Tab-separated table of C-alpha atoms and ligand atoms in Angstrom:
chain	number	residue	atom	x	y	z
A	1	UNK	CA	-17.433	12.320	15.709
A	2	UNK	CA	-18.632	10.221	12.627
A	3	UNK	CA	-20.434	7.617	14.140
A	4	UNK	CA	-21.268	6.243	10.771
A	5	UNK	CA	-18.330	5.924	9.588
A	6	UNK	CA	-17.088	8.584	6.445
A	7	UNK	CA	-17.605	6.378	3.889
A	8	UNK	CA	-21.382	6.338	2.092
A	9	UNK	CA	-22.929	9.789	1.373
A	10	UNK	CA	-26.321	9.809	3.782
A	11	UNK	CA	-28.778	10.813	1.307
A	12	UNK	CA	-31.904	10.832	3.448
A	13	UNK	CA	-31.788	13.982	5.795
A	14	UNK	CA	-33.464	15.885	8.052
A	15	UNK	CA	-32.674	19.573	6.785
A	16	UNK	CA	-35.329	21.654	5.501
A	17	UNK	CA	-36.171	22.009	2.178
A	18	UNK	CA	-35.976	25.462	1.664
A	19	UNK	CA	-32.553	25.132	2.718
A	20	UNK	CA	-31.410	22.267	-0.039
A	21	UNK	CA	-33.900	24.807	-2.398
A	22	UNK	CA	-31.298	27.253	-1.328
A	23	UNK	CA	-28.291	25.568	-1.618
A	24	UNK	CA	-29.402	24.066	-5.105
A	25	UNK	CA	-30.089	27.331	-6.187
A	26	UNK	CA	-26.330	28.321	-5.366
A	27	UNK	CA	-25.229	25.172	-7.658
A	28	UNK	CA	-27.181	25.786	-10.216
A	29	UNK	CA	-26.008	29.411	-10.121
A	30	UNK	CA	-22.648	28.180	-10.689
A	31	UNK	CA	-21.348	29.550	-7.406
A	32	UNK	CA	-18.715	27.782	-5.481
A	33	UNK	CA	-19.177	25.925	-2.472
A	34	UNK	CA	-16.439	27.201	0.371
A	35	UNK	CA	-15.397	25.345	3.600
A	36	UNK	CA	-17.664	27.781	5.584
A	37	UNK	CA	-20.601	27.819	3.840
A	38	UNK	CA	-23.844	25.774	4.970
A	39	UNK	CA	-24.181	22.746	3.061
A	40	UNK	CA	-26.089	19.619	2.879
A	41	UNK	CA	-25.136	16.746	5.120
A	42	UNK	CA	-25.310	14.290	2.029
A	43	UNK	CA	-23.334	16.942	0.046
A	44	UNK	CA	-20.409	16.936	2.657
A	45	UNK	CA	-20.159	13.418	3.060
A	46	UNK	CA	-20.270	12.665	-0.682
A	47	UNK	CA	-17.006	15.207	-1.299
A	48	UNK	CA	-15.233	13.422	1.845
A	49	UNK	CA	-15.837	10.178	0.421
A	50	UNK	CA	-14.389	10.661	-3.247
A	51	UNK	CA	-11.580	13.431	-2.443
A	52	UNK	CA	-10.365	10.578	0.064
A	53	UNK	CA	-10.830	8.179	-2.231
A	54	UNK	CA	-9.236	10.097	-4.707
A	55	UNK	CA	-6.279	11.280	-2.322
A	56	UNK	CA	-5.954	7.615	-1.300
A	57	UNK	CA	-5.780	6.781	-4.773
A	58	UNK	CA	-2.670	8.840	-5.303
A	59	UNK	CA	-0.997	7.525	-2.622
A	60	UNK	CA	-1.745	4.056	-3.335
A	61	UNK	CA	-0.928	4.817	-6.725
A	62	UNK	CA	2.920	5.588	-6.454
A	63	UNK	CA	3.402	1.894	-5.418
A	64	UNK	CA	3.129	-0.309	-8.826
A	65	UNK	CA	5.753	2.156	-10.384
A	66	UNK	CA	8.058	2.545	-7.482
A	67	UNK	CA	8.289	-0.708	-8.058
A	68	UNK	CA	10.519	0.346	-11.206
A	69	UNK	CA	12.551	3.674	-10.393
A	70	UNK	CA	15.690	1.670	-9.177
A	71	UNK	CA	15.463	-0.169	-12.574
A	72	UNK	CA	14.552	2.349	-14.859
A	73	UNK	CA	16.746	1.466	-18.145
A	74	UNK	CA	18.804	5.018	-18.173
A	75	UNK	CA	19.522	8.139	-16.069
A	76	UNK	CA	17.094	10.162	-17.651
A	77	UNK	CA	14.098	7.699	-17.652
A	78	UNK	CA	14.665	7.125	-13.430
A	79	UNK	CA	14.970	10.902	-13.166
A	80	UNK	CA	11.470	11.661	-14.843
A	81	UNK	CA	10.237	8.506	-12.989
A	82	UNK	CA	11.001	9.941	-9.550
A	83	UNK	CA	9.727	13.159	-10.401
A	84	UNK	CA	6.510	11.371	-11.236
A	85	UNK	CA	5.925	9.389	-8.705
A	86	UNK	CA	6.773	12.560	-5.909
A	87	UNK	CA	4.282	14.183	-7.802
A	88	UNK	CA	1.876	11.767	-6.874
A	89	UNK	CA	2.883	12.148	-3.682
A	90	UNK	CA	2.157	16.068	-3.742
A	91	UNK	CA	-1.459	14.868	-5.438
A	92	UNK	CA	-2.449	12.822	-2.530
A	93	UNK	CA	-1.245	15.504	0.092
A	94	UNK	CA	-3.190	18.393	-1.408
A	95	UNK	CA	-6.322	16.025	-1.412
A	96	UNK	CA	-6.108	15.367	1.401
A	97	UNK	CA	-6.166	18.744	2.883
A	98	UNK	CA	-8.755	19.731	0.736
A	99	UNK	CA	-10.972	16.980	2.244
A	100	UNK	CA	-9.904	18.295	5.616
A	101	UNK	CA	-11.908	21.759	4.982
A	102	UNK	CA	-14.679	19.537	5.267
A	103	UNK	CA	-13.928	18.384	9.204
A	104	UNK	CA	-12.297	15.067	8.713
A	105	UNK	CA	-8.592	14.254	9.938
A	106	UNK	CA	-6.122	12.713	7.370
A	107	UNK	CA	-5.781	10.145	10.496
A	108	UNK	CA	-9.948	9.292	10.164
A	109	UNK	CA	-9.197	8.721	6.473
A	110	UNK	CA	-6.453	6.656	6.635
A	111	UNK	CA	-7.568	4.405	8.952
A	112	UNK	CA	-10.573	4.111	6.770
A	113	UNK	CA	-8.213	3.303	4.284
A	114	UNK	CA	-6.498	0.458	6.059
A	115	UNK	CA	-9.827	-1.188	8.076
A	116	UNK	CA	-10.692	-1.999	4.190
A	117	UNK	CA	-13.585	0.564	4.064
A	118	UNK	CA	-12.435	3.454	1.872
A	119	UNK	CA	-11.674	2.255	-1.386
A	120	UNK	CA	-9.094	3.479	-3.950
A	121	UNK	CA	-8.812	3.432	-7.746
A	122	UNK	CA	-8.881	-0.671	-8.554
A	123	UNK	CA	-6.307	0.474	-11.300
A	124	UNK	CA	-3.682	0.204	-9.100
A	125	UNK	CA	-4.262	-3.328	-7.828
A	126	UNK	CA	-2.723	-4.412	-11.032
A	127	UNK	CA	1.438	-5.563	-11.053
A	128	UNK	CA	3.968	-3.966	-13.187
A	129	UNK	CA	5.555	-6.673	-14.720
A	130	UNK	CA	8.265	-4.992	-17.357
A	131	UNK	CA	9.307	-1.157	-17.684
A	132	UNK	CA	6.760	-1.206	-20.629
A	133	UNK	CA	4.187	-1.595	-17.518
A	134	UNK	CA	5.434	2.471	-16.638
A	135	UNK	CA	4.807	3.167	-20.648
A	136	UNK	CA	1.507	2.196	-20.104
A	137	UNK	CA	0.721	3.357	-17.206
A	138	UNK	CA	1.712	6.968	-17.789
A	139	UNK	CA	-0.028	7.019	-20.953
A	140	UNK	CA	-3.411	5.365	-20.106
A	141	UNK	CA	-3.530	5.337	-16.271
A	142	UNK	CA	-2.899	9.050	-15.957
A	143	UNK	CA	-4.705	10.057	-19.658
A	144	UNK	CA	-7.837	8.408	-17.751
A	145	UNK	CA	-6.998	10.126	-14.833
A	146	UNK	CA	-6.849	13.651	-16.743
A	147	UNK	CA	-9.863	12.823	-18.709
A	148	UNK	CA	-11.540	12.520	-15.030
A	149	UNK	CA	-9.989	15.358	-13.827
A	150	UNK	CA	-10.423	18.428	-15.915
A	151	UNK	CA	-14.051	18.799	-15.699
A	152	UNK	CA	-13.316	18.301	-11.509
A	153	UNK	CA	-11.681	21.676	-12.127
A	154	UNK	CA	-15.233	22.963	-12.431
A	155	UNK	CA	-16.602	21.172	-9.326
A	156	UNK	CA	-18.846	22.773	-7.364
A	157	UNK	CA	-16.751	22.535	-3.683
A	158	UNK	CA	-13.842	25.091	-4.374
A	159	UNK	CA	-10.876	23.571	-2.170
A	160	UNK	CA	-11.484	20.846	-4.722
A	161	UNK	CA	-11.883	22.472	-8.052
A	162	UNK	CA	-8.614	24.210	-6.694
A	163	UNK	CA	-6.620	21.430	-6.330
A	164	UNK	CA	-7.276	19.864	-9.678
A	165	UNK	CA	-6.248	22.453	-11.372
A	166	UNK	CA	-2.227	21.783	-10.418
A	167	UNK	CA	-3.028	18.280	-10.235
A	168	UNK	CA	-4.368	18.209	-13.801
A	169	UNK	CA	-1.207	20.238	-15.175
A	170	UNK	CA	1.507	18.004	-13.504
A	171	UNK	CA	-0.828	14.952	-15.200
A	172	UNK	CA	-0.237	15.734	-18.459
A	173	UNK	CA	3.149	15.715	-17.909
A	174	UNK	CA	2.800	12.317	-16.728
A	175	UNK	CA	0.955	11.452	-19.751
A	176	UNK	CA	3.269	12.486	-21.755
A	177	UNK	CA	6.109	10.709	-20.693
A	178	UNK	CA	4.035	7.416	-20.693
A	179	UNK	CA	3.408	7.924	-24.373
A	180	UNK	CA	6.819	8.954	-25.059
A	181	UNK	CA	8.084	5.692	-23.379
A	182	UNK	CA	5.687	3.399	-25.071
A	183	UNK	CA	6.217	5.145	-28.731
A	184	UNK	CA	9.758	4.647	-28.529
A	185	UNK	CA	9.334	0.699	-27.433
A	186	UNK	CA	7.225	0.850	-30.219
A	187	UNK	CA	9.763	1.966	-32.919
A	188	UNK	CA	12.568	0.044	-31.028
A	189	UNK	CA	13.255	-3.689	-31.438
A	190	UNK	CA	10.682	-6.544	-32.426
A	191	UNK	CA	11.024	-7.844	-28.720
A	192	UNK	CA	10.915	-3.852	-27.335
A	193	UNK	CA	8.259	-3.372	-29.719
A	194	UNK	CA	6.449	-7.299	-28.221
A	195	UNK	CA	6.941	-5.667	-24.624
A	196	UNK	CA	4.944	-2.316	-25.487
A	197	UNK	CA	1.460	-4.672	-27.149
A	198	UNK	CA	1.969	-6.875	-23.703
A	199	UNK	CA	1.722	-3.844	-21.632
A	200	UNK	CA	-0.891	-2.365	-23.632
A	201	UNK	CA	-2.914	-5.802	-23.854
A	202	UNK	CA	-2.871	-5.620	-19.560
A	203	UNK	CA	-3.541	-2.204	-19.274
A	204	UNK	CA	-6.308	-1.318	-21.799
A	205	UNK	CA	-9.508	-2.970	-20.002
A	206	UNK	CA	-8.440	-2.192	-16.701
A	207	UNK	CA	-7.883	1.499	-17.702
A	208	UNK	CA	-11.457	1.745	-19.276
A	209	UNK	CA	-12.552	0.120	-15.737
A	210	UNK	CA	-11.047	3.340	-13.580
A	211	UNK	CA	-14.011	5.693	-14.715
A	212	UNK	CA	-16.131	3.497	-12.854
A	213	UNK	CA	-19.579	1.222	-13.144
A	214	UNK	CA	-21.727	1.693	-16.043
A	215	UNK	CA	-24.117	4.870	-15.477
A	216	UNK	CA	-27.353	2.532	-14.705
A	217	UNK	CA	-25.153	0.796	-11.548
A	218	UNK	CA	-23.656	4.219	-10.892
A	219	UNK	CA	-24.816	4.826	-7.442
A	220	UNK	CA	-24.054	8.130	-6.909
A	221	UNK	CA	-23.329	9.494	-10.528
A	222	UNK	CA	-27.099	11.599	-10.499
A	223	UNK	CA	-27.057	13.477	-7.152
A	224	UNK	CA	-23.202	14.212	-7.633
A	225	UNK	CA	-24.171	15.256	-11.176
A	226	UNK	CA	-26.700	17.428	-9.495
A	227	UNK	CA	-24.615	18.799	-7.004
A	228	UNK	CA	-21.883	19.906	-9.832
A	229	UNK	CA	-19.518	17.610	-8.142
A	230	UNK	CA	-19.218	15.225	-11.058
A	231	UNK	CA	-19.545	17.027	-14.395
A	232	UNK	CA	-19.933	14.094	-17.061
A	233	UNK	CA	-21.061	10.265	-16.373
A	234	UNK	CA	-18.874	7.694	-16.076
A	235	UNK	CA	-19.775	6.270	-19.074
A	236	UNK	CA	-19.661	9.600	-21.139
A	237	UNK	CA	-15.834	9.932	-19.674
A	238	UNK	CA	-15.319	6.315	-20.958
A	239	UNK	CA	-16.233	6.980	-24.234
A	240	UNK	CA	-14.424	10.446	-24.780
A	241	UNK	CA	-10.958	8.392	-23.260
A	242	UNK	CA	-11.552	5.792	-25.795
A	243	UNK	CA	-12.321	8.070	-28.684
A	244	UNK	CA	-9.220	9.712	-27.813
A	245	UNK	CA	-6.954	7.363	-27.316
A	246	UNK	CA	-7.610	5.163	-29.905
A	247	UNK	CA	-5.709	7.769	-32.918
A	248	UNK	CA	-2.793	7.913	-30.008
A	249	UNK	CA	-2.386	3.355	-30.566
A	250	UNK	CA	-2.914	3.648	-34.106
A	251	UNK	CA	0.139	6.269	-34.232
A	252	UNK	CA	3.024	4.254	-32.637
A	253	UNK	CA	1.316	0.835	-34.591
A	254	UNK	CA	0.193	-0.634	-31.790
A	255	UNK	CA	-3.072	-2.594	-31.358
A	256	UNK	CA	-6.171	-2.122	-28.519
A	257	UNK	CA	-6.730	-5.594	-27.160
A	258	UNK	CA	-10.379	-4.845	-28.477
A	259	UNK	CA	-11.850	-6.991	-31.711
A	260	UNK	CA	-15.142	-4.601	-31.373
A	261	UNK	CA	-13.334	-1.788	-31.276
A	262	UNK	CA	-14.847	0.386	-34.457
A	263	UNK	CA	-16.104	4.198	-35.560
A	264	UNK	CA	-19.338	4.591	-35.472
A	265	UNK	CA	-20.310	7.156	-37.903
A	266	UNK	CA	-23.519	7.797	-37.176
A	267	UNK	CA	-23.068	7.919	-33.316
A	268	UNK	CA	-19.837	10.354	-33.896
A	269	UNK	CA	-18.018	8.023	-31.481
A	270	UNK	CA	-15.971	4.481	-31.296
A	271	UNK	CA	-17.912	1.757	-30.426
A	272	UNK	CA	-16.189	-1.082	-27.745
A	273	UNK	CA	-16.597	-4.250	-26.483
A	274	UNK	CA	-18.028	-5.201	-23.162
A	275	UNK	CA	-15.910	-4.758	-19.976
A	276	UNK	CA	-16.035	-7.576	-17.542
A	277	UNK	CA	-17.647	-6.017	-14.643
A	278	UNK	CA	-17.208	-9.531	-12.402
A	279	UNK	CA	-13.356	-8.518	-12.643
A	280	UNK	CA	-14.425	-4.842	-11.472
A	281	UNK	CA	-16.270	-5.891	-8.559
A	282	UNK	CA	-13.465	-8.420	-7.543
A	283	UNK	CA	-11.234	-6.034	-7.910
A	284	UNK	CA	-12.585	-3.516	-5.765
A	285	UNK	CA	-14.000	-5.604	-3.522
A	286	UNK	CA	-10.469	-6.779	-2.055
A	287	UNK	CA	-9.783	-9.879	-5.105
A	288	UNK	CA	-7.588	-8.091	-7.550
A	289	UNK	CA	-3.743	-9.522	-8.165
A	290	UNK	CA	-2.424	-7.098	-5.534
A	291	UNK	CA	-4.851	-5.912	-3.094
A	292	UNK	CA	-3.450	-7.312	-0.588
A	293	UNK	CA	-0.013	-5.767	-1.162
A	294	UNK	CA	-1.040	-2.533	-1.788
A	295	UNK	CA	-2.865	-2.601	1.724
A	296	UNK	CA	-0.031	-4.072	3.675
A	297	UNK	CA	2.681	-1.894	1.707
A	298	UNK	CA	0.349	1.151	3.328
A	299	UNK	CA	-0.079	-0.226	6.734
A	300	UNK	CA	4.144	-0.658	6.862
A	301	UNK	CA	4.350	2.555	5.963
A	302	UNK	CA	2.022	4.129	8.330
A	303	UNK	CA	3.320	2.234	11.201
A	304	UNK	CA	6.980	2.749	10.537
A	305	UNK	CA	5.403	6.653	9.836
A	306	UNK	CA	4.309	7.165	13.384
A	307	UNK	CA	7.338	8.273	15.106
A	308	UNK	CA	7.919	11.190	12.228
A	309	UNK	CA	4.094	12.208	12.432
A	310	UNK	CA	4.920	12.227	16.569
A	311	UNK	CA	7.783	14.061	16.418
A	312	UNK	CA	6.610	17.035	13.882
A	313	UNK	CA	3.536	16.860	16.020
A	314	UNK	CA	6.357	17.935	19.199
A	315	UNK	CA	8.223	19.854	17.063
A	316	UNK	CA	5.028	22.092	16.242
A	317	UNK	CA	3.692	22.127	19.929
A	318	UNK	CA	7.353	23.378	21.365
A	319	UNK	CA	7.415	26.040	18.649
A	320	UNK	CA	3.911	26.932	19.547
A	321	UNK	CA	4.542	27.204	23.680
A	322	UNK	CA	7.623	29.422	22.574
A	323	UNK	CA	5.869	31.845	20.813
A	324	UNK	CA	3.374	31.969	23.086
A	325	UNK	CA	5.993	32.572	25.761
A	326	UNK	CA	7.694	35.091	24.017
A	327	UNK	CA	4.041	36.715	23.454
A	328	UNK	CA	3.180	37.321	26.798
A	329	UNK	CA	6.818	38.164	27.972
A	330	UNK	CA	6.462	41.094	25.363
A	331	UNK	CA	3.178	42.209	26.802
B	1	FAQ	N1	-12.079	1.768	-8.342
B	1	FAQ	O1	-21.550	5.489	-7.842
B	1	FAQ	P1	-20.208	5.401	-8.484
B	1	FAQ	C1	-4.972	8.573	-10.656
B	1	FAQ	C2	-16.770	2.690	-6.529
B	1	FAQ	S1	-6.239	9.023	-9.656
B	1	FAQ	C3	-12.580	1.525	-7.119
B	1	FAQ	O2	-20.126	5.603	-9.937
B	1	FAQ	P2	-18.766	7.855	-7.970
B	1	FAQ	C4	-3.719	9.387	-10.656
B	1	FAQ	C5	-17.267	4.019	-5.977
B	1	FAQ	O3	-16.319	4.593	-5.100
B	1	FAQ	C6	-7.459	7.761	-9.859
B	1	FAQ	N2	-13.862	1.849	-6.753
B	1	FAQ	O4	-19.189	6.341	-7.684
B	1	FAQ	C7	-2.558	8.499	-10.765
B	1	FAQ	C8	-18.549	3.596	-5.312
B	1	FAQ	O5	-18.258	2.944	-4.075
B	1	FAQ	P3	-18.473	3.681	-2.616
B	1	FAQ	C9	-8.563	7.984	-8.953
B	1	FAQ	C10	-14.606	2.450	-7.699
B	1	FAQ	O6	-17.935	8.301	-6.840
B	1	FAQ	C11	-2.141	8.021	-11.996
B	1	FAQ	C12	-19.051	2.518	-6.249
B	1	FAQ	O7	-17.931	2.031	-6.966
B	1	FAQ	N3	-9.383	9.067	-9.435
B	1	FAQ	O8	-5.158	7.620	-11.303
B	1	FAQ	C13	-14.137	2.752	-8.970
B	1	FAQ	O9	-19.931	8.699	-8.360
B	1	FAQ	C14	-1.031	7.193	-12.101
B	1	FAQ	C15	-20.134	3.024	-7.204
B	1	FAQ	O10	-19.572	3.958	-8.152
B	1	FAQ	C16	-10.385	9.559	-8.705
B	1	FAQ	O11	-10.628	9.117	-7.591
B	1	FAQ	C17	-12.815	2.375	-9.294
B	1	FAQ	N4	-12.267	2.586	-10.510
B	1	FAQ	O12	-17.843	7.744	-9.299
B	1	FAQ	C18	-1.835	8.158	-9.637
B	1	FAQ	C19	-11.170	10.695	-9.322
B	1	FAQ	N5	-15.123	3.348	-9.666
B	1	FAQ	O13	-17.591	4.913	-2.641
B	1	FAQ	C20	-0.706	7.329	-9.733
B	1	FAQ	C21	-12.250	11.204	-8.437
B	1	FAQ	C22	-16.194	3.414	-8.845
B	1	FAQ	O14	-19.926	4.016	-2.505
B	1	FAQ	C23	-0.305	6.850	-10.981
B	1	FAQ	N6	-13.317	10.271	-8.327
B	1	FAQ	N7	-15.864	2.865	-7.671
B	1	FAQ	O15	-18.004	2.691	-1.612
B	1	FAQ	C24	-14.361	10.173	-9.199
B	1	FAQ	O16	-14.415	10.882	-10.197
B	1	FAQ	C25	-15.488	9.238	-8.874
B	1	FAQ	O17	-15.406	8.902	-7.502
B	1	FAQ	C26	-15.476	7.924	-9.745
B	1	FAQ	C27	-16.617	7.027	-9.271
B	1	FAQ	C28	-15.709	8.276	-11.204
B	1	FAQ	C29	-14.160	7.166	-9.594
């Protein structure tokens, strides 16, 4: 069906242009976009493209702390852990069906996923080393994650907009216990405390990384920006989850891994230093410290899924036949 593959919006297009007119008009109007409606081709395959991304991301995402819920350090720690990781779980499944309104199978975006073509968030190709890794994950990985999300509450496609709005609730949960974890490291012992700045120094640059290239090598930020899909840059989401998150370090006394880092009073805003973009790229390109873990860890589970996915698949058509049995045995 998608002889092109569903990755890469198509951005030249053969539709009229009274009808993009039309349908820019409805954007600009504020109006949500619904499953039914009549939208651009470029439009579609843009929302397919980061909601799968984004569901993938989720999925992907519950591996580096899984890696920790059997050795969470107390009953109530592992409990909040699981809780957190299912609910990235629920994340990716809603995201996924809302990129199913737009005619793509979960199946088509998986395999996607697994051939090496759809990416997900390079954040998560990073190891958790200690339990401080889950402080500072929660804390920065999902407060990046919720500083991205909010204004997708407000994106144009509804199904979308929808979704984040749960998504973006159950994050700041997430966020919170990250913070809560890393403030008491912070007050705890001078090794606990040691752990928490390790974390931090691992986590920091790679978290400011997750919002995505600089605006100028932003391929797609300007039509998406046009299309009310994205609401802010990259770049402007960068700088309101550093400004924010600085006060939140300075709090529990611990230290950005940033010499540059400074307020700039006349710019209202905290200057930083420069991100290594070579480490970006080889991160998303497939050369980050666990790509190839992450990948495999999904294809195990997808394989060992198929009987399951089979069997509900059974389950649904027998329950279907009987209904329809009992239907016309009633008529
Ligand atoms: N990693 O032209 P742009 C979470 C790609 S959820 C990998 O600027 P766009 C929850 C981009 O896809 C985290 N690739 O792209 C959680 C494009 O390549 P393509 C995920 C990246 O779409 C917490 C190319 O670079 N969140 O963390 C990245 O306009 C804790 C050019 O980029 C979302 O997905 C990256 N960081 O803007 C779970 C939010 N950045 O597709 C578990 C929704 C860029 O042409 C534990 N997505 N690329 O092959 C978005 O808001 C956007 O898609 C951006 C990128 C902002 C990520």
């Amino acid at each position: 069906m998608y002889s092109q593959g569903l990755i890469g919006a198509k951005t030249e297009t053969t539709e009229d242009e009274a009808f993009l007119a039309a349908f820019q008009r409805r954007i600009d109007a504020e109006e949500k976009i619904e499953p039914n409606d009549p939208m651009p081709e470029g439009y579609r395959r843009t929302l397919i493209r980061q909601i799968g991304q984004h569901a993938h991301s989720e999925i992907v995402g519950m591996l580096p702390e899984g890696n920790w819920i059997t050795r969470a350090p107390s009953l109530r720690r592992k409990a909040a852990l699981l809780a957190k990781v299912q609910d990235e779980g629920g994340h990716g499944l809603y995201l996924y069906s809302a990129a199913e309104t737009l005619g793509v199978s979960r199946e088509q975006m998986t395999e996607e996923l697994l051939a090496g073509k759809a990416k997900y968030s390079s954040i998560f190709n990073y190891p958790t080393l200690t339990w401080a890794d889950i402080g500072a994950i929660g804390w920065l990985v999902d407060g990046a994650a919720i500083m991205n999300q909010i204004p997708l509450c407000r994106c144009s496609y509804g199904p979308y907009a929808r979704a984040m709005i749960r998504v973006c609730k159950e994050e700041s949960f997430h966020q919170r216990q990250g913070y809560e974890i890393m403030m008491t490291l912070a007050n705890g012992t001078p090794e606990q405390k040691e752990l928490a700045q390790d974390a931090l120094n691992r986590w920091w640059w790679p978290s400011l990384m997750m919002f995505g290239p600089h605006d100028s090598d932003s391929q797609h930020g300007d039509q998406s920006m046009r299309w009310k899909i994205k609401r802010f840059t990259n770049d402007e989401l960068r700088q309101q989850f550093v400004d924010s998150t600085v006060p939140q370090a300075e709090f529990i006394g611990l230290t950005l891994p940033d010499p540059e880092l400074k307020w700039n009073e006349e710019r209202g805003h905290y200057d930083f230093g420069p991100i290594d973009w070579d480490e970006f790229w080889r991160v998303v390109k497939g050369g980050g410290p666990m790509n190839k873990e992450r990948l495999e860890a999904r294809q195990k589970a997808w394989d060992e899924g198929a009987w399951v996915r089979e069997a509900a698949l059974a389950h649904a058509e027998k329950r279907k036949a009987r209904r329809e049995a009992a239907k016309m045995a009633a008529e």
